[in-house]
CSV table of C-alpha atoms in Angstrom, one decimal:
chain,number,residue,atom,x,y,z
A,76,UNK,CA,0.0,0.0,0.0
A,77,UNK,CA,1.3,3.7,-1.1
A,78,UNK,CA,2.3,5.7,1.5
A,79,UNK,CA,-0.2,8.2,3.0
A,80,UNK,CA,0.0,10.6,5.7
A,81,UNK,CA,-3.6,11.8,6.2
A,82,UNK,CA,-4.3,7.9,6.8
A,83,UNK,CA,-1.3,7.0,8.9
A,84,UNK,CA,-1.9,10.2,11.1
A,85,UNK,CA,-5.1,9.4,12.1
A,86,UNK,CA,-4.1,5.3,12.1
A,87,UNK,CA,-1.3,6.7,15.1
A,88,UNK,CA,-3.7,8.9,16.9
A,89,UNK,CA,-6.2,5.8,17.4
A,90,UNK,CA,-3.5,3.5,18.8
A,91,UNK,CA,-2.0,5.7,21.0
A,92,UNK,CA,-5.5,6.2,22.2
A,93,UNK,CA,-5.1,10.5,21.5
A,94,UNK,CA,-8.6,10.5,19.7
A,95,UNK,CA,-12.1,9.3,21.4
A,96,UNK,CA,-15.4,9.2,21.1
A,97,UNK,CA,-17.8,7.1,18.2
A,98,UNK,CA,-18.3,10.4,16.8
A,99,UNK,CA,-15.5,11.9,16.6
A,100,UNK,CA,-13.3,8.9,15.6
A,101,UNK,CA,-15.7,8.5,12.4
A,102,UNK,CA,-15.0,12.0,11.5
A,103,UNK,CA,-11.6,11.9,11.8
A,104,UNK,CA,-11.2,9.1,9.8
A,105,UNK,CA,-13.7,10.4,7.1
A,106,UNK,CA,-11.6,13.5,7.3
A,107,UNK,CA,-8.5,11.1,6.0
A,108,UNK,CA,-10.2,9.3,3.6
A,109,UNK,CA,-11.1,12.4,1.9
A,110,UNK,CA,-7.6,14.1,2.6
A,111,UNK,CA,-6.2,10.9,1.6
A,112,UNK,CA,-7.7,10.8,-2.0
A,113,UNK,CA,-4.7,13.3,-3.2
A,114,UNK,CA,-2.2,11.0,-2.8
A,115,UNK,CA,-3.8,8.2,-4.4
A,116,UNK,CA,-1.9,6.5,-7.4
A,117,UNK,CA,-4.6,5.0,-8.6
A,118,UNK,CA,-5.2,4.2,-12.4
A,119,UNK,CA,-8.4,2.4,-12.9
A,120,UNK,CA,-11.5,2.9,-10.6
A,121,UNK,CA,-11.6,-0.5,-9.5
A,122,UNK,CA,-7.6,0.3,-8.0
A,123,UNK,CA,-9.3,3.1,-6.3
A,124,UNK,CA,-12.3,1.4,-4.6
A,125,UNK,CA,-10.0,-1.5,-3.2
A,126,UNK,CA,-7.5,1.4,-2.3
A,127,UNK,CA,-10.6,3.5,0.0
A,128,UNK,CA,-11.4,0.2,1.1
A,129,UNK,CA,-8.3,-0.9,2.7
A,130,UNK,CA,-8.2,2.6,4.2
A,131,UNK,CA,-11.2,1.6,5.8
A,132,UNK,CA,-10.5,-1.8,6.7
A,133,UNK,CA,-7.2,-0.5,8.9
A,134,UNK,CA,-9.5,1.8,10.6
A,135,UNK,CA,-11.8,-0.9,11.5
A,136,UNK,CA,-9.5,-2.9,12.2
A,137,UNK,CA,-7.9,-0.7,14.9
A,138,UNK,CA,-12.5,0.3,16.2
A,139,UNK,CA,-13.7,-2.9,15.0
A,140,UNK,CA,-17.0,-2.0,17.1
A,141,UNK,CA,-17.7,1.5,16.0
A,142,UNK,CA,-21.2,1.2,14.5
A,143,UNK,CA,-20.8,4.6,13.4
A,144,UNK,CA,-17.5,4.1,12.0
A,145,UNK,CA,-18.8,0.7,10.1
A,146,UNK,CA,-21.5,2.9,8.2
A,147,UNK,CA,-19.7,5.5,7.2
A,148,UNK,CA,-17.6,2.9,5.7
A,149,UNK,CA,-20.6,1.1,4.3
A,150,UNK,CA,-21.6,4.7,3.0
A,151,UNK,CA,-18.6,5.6,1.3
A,152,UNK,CA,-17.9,2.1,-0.2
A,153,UNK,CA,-21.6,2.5,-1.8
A,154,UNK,CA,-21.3,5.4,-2.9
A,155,UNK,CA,-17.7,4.5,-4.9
A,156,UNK,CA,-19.5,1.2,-6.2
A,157,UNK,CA,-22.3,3.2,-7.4
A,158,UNK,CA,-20.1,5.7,-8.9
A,159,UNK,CA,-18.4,3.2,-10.7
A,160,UNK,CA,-21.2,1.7,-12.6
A,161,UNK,CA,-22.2,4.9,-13.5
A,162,UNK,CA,-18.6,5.2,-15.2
A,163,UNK,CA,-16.7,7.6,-13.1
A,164,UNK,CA,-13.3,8.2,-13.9
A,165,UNK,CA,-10.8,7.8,-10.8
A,166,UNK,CA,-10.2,11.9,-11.0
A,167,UNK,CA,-14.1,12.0,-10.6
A,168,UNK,CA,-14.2,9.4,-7.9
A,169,UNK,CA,-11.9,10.9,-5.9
A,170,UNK,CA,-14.2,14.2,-5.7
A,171,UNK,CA,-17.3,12.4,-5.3
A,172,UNK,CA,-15.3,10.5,-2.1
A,173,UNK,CA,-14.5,13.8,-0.6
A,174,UNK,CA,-17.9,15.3,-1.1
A,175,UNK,CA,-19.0,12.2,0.1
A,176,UNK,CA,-17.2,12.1,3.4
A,177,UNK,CA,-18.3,15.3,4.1
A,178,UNK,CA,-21.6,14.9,3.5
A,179,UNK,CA,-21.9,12.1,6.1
A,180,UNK,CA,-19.7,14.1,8.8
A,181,UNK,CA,-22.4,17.1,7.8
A,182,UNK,CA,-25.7,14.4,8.0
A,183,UNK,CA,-24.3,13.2,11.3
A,184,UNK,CA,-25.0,16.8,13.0
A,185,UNK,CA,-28.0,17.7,11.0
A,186,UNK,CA,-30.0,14.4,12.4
A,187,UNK,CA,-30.5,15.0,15.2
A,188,UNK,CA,-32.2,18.0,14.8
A,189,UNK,CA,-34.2,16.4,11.8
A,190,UNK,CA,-34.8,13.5,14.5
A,191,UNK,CA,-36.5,16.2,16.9
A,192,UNK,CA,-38.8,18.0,14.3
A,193,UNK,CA,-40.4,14.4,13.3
A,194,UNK,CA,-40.8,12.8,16.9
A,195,UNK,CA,-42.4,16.2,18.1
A,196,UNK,CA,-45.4,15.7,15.4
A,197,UNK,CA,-45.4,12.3,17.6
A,198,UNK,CA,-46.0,14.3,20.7
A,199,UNK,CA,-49.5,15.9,22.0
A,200,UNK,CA,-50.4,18.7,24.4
A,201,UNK,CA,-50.7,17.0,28.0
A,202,UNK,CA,-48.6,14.4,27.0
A,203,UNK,CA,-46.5,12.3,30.2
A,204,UNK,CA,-44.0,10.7,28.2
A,205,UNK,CA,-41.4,8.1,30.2
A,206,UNK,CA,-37.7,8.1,28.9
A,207,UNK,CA,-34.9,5.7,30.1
A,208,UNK,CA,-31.5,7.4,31.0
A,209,UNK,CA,-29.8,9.7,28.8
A,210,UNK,CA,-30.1,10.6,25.2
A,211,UNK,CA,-29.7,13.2,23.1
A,212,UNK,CA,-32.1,12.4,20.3
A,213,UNK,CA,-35.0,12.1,22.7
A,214,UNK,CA,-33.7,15.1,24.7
A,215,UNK,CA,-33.9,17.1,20.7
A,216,UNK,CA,-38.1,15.5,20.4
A,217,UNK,CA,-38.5,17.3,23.7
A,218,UNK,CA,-37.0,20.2,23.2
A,219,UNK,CA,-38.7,20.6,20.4
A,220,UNK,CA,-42.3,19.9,21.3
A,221,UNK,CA,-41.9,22.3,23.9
A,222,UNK,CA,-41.0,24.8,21.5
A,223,UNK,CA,-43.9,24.2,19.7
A,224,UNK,CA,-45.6,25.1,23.0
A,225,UNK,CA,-46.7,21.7,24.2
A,226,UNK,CA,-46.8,21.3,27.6
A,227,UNK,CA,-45.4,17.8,28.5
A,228,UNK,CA,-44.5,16.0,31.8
A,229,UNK,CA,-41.3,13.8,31.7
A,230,UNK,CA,-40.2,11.0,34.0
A,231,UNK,CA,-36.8,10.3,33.6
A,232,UNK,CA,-35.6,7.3,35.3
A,233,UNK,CA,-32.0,7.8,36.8
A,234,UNK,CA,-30.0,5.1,34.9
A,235,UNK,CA,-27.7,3.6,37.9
A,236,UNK,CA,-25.3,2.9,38.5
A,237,UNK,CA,-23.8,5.7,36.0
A,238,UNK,CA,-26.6,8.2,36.6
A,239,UNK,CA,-27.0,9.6,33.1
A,240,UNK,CA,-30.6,10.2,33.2
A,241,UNK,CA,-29.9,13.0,36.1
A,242,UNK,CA,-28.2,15.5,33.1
A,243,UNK,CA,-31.3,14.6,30.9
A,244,UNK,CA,-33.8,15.4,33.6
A,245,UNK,CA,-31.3,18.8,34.5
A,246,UNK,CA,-31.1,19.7,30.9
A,247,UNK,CA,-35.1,19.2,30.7
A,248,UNK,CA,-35.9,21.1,33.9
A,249,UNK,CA,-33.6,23.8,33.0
A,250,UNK,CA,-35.8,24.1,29.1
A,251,UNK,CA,-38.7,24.5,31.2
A,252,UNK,CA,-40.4,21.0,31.3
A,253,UNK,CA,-41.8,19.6,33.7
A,254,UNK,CA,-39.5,16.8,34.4
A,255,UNK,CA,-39.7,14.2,37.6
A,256,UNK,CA,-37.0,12.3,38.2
A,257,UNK,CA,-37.6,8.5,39.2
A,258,UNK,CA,-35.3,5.4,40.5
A,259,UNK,CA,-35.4,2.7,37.2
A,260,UNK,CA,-37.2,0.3,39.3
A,261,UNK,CA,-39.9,2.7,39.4
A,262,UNK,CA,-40.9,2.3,35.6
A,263,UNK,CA,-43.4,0.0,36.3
A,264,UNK,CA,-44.9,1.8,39.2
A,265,UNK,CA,-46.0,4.7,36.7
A,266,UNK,CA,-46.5,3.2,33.9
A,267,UNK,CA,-50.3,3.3,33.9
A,268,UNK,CA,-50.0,7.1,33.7
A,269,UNK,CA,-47.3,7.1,31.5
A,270,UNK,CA,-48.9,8.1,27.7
A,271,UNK,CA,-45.8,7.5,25.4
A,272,UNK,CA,-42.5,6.4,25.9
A,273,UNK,CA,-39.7,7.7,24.3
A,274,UNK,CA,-36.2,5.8,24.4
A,275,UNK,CA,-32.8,6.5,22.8
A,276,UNK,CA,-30.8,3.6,21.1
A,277,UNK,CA,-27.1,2.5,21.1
A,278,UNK,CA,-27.1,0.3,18.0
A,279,UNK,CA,-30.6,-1.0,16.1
A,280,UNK,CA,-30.2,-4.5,14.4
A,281,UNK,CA,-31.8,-5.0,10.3
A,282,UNK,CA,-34.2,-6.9,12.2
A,283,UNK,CA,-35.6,-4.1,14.1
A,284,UNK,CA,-33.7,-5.2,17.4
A,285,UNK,CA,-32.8,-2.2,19.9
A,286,UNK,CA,-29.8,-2.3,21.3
A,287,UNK,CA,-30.2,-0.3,23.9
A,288,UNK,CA,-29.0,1.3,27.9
A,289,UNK,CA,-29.5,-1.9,30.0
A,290,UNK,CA,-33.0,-1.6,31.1
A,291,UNK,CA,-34.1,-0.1,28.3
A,292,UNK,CA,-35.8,-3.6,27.3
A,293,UNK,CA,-37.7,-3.7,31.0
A,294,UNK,CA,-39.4,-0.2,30.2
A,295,UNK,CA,-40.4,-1.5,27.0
A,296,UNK,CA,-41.8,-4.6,27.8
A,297,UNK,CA,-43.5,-2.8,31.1
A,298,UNK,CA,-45.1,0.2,28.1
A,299,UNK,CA,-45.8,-3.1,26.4
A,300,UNK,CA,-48.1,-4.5,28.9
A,301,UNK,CA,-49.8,-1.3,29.6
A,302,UNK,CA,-50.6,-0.7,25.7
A,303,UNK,CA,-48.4,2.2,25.9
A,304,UNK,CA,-46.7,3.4,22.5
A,305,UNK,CA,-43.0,3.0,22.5
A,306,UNK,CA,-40.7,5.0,20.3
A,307,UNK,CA,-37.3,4.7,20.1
A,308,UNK,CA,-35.1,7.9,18.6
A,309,UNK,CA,-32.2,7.0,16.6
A,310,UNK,CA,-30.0,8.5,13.2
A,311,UNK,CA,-29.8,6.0,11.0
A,312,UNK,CA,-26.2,5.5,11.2
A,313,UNK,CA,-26.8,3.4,14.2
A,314,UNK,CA,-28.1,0.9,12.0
A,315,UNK,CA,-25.9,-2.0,12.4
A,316,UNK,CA,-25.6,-4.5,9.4
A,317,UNK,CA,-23.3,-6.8,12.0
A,318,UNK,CA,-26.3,-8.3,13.3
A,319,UNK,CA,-23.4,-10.6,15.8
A,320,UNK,CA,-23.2,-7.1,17.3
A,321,UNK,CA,-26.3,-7.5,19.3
A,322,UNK,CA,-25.4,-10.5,20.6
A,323,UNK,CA,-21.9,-8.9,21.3
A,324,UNK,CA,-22.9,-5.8,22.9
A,325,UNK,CA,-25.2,-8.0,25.5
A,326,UNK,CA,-22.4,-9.5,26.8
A,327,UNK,CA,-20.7,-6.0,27.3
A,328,UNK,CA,-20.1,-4.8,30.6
A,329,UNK,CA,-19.2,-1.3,32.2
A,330,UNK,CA,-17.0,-0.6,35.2
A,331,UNK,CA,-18.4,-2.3,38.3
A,332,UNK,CA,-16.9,0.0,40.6
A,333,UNK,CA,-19.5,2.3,39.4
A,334,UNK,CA,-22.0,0.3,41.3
A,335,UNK,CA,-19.4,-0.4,44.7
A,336,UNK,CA,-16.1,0.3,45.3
A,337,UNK,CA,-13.8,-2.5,44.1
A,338,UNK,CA,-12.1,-2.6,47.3
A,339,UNK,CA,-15.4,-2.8,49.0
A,340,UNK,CA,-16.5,-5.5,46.8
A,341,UNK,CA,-13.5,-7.4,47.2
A,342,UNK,CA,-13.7,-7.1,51.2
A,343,UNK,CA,-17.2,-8.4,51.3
A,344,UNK,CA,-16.7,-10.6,48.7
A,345,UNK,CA,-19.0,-9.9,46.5
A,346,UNK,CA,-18.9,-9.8,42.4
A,347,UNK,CA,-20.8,-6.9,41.1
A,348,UNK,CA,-22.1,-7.2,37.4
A,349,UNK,CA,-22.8,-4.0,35.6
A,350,UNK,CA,-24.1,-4.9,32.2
A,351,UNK,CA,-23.9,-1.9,30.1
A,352,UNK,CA,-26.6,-2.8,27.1
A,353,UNK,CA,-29.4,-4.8,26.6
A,354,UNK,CA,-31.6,-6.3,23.2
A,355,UNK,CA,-35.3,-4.9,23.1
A,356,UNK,CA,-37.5,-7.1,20.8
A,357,UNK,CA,-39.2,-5.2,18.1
A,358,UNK,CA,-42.7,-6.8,19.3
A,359,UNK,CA,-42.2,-3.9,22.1
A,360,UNK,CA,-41.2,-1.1,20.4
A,361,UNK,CA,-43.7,0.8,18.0
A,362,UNK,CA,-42.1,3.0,15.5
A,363,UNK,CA,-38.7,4.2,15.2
A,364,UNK,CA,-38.2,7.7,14.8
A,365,UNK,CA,-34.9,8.7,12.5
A,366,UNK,CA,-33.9,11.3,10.5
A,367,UNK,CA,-35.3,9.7,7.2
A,368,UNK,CA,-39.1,9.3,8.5
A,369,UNK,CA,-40.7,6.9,11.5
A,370,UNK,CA,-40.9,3.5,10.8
A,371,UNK,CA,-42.2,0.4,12.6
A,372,UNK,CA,-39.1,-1.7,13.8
A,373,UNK,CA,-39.9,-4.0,10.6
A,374,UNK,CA,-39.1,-1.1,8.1
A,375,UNK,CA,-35.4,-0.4,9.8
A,376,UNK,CA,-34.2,-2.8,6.4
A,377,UNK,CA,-35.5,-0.8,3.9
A,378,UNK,CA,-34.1,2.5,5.4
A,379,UNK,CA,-30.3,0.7,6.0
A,380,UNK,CA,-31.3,-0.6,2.2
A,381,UNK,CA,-31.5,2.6,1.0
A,382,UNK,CA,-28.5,4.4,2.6
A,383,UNK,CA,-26.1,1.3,2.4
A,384,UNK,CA,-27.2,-0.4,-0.7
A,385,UNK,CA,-27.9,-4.2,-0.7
A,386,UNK,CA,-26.6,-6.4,-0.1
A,387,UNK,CA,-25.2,-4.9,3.2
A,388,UNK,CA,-21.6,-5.3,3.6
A,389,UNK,CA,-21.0,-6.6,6.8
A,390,UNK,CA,-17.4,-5.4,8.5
A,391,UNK,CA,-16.9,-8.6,10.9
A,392,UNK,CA,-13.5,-9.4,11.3
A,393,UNK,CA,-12.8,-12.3,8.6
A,394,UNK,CA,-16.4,-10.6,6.4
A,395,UNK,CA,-14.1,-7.8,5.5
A,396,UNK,CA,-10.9,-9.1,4.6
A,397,UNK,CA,-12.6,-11.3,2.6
A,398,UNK,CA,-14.6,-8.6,1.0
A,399,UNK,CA,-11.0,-7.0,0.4
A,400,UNK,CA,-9.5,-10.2,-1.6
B,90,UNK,CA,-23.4,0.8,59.8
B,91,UNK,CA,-20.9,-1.2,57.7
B,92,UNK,CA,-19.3,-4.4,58.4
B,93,UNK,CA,-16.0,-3.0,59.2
B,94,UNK,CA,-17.4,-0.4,62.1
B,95,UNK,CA,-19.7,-3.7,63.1
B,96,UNK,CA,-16.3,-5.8,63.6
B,97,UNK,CA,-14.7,-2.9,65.2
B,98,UNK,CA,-17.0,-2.8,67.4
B,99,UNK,CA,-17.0,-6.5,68.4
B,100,UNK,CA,-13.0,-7.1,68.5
B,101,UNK,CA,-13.5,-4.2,71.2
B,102,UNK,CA,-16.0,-5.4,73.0
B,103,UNK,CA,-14.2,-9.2,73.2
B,104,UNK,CA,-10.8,-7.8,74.3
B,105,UNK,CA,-12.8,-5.8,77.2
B,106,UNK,CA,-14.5,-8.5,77.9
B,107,UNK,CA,-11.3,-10.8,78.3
B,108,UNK,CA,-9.8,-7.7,80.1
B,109,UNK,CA,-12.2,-7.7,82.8
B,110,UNK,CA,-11.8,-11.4,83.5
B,111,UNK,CA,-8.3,-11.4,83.3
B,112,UNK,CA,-8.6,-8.4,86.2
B,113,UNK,CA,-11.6,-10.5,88.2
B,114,UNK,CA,-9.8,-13.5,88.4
B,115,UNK,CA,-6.2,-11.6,89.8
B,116,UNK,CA,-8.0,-9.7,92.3
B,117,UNK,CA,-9.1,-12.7,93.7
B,118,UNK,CA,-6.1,-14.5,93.9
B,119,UNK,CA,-4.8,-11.5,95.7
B,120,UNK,CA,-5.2,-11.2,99.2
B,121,UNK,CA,-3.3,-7.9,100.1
B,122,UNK,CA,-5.8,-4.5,99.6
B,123,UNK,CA,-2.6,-2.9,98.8
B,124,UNK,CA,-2.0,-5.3,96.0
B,125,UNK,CA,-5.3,-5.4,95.1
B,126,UNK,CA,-5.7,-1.5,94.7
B,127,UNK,CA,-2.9,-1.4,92.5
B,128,UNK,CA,-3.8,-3.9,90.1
B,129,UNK,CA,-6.9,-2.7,89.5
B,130,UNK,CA,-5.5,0.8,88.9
B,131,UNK,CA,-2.9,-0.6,86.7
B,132,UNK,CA,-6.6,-2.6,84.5
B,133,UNK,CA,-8.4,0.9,84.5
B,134,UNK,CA,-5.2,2.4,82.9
B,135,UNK,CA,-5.2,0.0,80.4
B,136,UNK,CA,-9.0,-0.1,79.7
B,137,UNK,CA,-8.8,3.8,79.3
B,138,UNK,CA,-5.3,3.1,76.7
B,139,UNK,CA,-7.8,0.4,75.1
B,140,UNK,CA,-10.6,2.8,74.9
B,141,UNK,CA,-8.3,5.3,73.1
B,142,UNK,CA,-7.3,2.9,71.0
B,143,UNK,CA,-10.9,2.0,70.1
B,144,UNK,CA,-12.0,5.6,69.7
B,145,UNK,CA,-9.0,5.9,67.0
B,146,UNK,CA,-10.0,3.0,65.6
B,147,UNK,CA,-14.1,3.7,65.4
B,148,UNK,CA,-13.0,7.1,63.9
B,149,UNK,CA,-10.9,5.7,61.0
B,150,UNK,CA,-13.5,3.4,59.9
B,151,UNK,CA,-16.2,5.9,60.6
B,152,UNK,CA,-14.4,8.9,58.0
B,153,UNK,CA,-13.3,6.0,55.6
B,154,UNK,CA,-16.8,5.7,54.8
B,155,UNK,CA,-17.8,9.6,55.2
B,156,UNK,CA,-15.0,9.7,52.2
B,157,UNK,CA,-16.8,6.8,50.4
B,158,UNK,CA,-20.1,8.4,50.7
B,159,UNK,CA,-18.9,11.6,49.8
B,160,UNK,CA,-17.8,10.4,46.8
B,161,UNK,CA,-20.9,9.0,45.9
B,162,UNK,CA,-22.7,12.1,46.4
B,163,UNK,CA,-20.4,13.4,43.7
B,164,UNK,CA,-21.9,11.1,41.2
B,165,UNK,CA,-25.3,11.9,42.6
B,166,UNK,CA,-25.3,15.2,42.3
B,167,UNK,CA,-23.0,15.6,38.9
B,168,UNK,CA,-24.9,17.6,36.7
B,169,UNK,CA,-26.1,20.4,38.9
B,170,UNK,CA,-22.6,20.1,40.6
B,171,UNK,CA,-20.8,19.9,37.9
B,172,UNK,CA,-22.5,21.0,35.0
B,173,UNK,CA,-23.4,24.7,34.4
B,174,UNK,CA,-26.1,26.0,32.9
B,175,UNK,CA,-25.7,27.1,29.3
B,176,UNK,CA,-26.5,31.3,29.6
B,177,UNK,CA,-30.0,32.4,28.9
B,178,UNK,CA,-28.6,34.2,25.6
B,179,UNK,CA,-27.8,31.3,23.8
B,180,UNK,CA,-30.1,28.7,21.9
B,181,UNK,CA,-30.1,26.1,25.0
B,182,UNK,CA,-31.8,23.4,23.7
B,183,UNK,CA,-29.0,23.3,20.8
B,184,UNK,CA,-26.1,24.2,23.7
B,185,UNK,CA,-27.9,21.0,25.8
B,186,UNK,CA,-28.1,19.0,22.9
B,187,UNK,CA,-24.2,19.4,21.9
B,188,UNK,CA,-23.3,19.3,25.9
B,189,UNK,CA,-25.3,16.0,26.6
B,190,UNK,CA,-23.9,14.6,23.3
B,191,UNK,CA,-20.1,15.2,24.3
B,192,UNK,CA,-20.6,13.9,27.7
B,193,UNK,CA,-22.2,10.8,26.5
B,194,UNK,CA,-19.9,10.4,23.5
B,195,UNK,CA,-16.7,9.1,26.5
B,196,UNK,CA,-19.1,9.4,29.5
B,197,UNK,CA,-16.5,8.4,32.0
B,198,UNK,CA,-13.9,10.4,30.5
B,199,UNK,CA,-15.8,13.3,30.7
B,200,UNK,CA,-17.3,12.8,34.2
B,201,UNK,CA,-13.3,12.7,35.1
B,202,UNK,CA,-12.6,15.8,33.3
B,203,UNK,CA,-15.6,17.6,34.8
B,204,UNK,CA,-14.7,16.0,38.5
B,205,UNK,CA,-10.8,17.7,37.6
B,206,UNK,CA,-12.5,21.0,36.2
B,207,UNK,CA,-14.9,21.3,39.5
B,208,UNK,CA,-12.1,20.4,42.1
């Protein structure tokens, strides 16, 4: 492979750990991609396709679970294949890659606020809405039906052991809405006076699985059972084609000294589990509000279909270097 | 009360225990009032070193977990401790919106970086 600084800049800065952060990793790497498309020797478009996706692959390789990171990939690798059939020459490829990866780094801030406009139509004058935790496309649908003047009550639950749900409910109290902070367990509890639920995803699965902030399949299931409406708020980049990834992220686990000291835990013996995500079924969830439209769970394929063409390059481990050769 | 004050607590109360018979059962092998006076001076000295000892002790344990807990109510009270309010000028809901999503982008390095910032 040629040599190429843009790329082997940001290659450095993500194993010595100097950049973090899903979003900001992707745009750095975008950022070299489309810085790295000047010194590209490439002859034939086909040259330059395997060239972007090798640039890609090493960034994976060093973020292999970046959702965000995999779609942009997805994205650009798309848009290069579709260029090609068109009959792009490599000069013109290597314009549409940079327009290309600055589109997505552009799309990636506009969503959310796209996100808010659409899941406020969702939301009605007197509303109580329950949210789980902390997350910024639900905290943009509230914002924004309160500045359509709807007057909404929240319950946040707190999201323990981390406590993330405590900066939603500050940031809704200090917008002016009536916001009531509650302990998670207490879902259940208000539930029957709850009349939409709005929850925040971390990954959502072709399938229409959520992968969600553990507990975020409990207050579904308990919205379920009460007949309430459940939407989740998420930008389509979170759409994961690595469908492994829910089953992954499950088994992921935060810090446990979050939820006791380790040296208290160790002293009392005790092992303290803190899993950070869990899987909502789609049965529970009733349309997924994104950037593009709201869709029932069912529809998530047709959305990932359009923005990553089909079939959907997975970016597993072995998938992608096999993709490569 | 945590285990630790709890054990505290009932390593004292043994050795005081054991100290007391150790003082009965002397005095009455002594006959001498003399004798006897002085020994149980000597036990009341050490009962009062014990209890100083204890106190220290107790204390320790008892601020250990005031540091703990204190700790804790760092996490529970982060955002209105640490967090400020964006100023009434700006667009909030956007300044919110870009706060929440930095925080939550490396939640625990952030919290650090706040805890450092508000220290």
């Amino acid at each position: 492979m040629p040599s190429n600084p843009p790329i082997e800049k940001v290659l450095e800065e993500l194993r010595s750990g100097k950049i973090a952060g899903e979003t900001k990793i992707t745009m750095e790497c975008l950022d070299a991609i489309a810085s790295s498309t000047v010194y590209s020797n490439a002859k034939r478009p086909e040259d330059f396709e395997h060239e972007i996706a090798e640039y890609l692959a090493l960034f994976l390789r060093e973020r292999p679970r970046l959702i965000l990171l995999a779609n942009a990939a997805r994205y650009l690798l798309n848009e290069v294949k579709q260029g090609i059939e068109k009959g792009l020459s490599v000069t013109e490829l290597k314009k549409l890659v940079t327009l290309k990866a600055m589109d997505f780094n552009k799309s990636m801030r506009a969503a959310i606020d796209k996100i808010g406009e659409i899941g406020a139509r969702y939301i009605e004058d007197g509303d109580v809405i329950l949210t789980h935790g902390a997350s910024t496309t639900v905290l943009s649908i509230l914002a924004k039906a309160k500045e359509e003047g709807k007057s909404i009550q929240v319950l946040v639950t707190e999201a323990r052991p981390e406590f993330q749900g405590r900066i939603l409910a500050m940031a809704l109290a200090d917008l002016g809405i009536s916001t009531t902070l509650i302990v998670d367990s207490a879902h259940y509890y208000y539930m029957k006076k709850v009349h939409k639920v709005v929850l925040g995803a971390t990954a959502i699965c072709p399938n229409g699985c959520i992968v969600g902030r553990v507990g975020t399949g409990a207050v579904a299931l308990a919205a379920h059972e009460h007949r309430v409406k459940v939407y989740v708020a998420a930008n389509t980049q979170k759409i994961t084609a690595e469908v492994a990834f829910a089953e992954e992220a499950s088994h992921e686990r935060g810090d446990p000294s979050w939820v006791l000291p380790q040296e208290e835990s160790r002293r009392l013996g005790i092992f303290v589990a803190n899993p950070a995500y869990d899987i909502t079924p789609p049965e529970y969830v009733s349309l997924i509000i994104t950037e593009r439209g709201a869709v029932p769970p069912q529809g998530v394929i047709l959305i990932a279909k359009e923005i990553y063409g089909w079939p959907l390059v997975t970016f597993k481990a072995a998938d992608f270097f096999e993709y490569l050769a | 009360m945590s285990e630790a004050i709890a054990e505290v607590k009932e390593v004292f109360r043994e050795i005081m225990l054991h100290v007391l018979e150790c003082e009965d059962e002397l005095i009455l092998e002594l006959n001498d009032p003399g004798l006897k006076e002085a020994v149980r001076r000597h036990f009341e000295n050490l009962r009062s070193q014990l209890a100083k000892v204890y106190v220290r002790k107790l204390r320790k344990e008892y601020e250990r977990e005031i540091k703990a807990f204190s700790e804790r109510l760092d996490v529970t009270f982060l955002p209105s401790k640490l967090i400020p309010r964006p100023p009434r000028s700006r667009d909030r809901a956007r300044t919110w919106i870009e706060r929440l999503s930095s925080i939550l982008e490396n939640y625990e390095e952030a919290i650090k970086q706040l805890r450092k910032k508000a220290s």
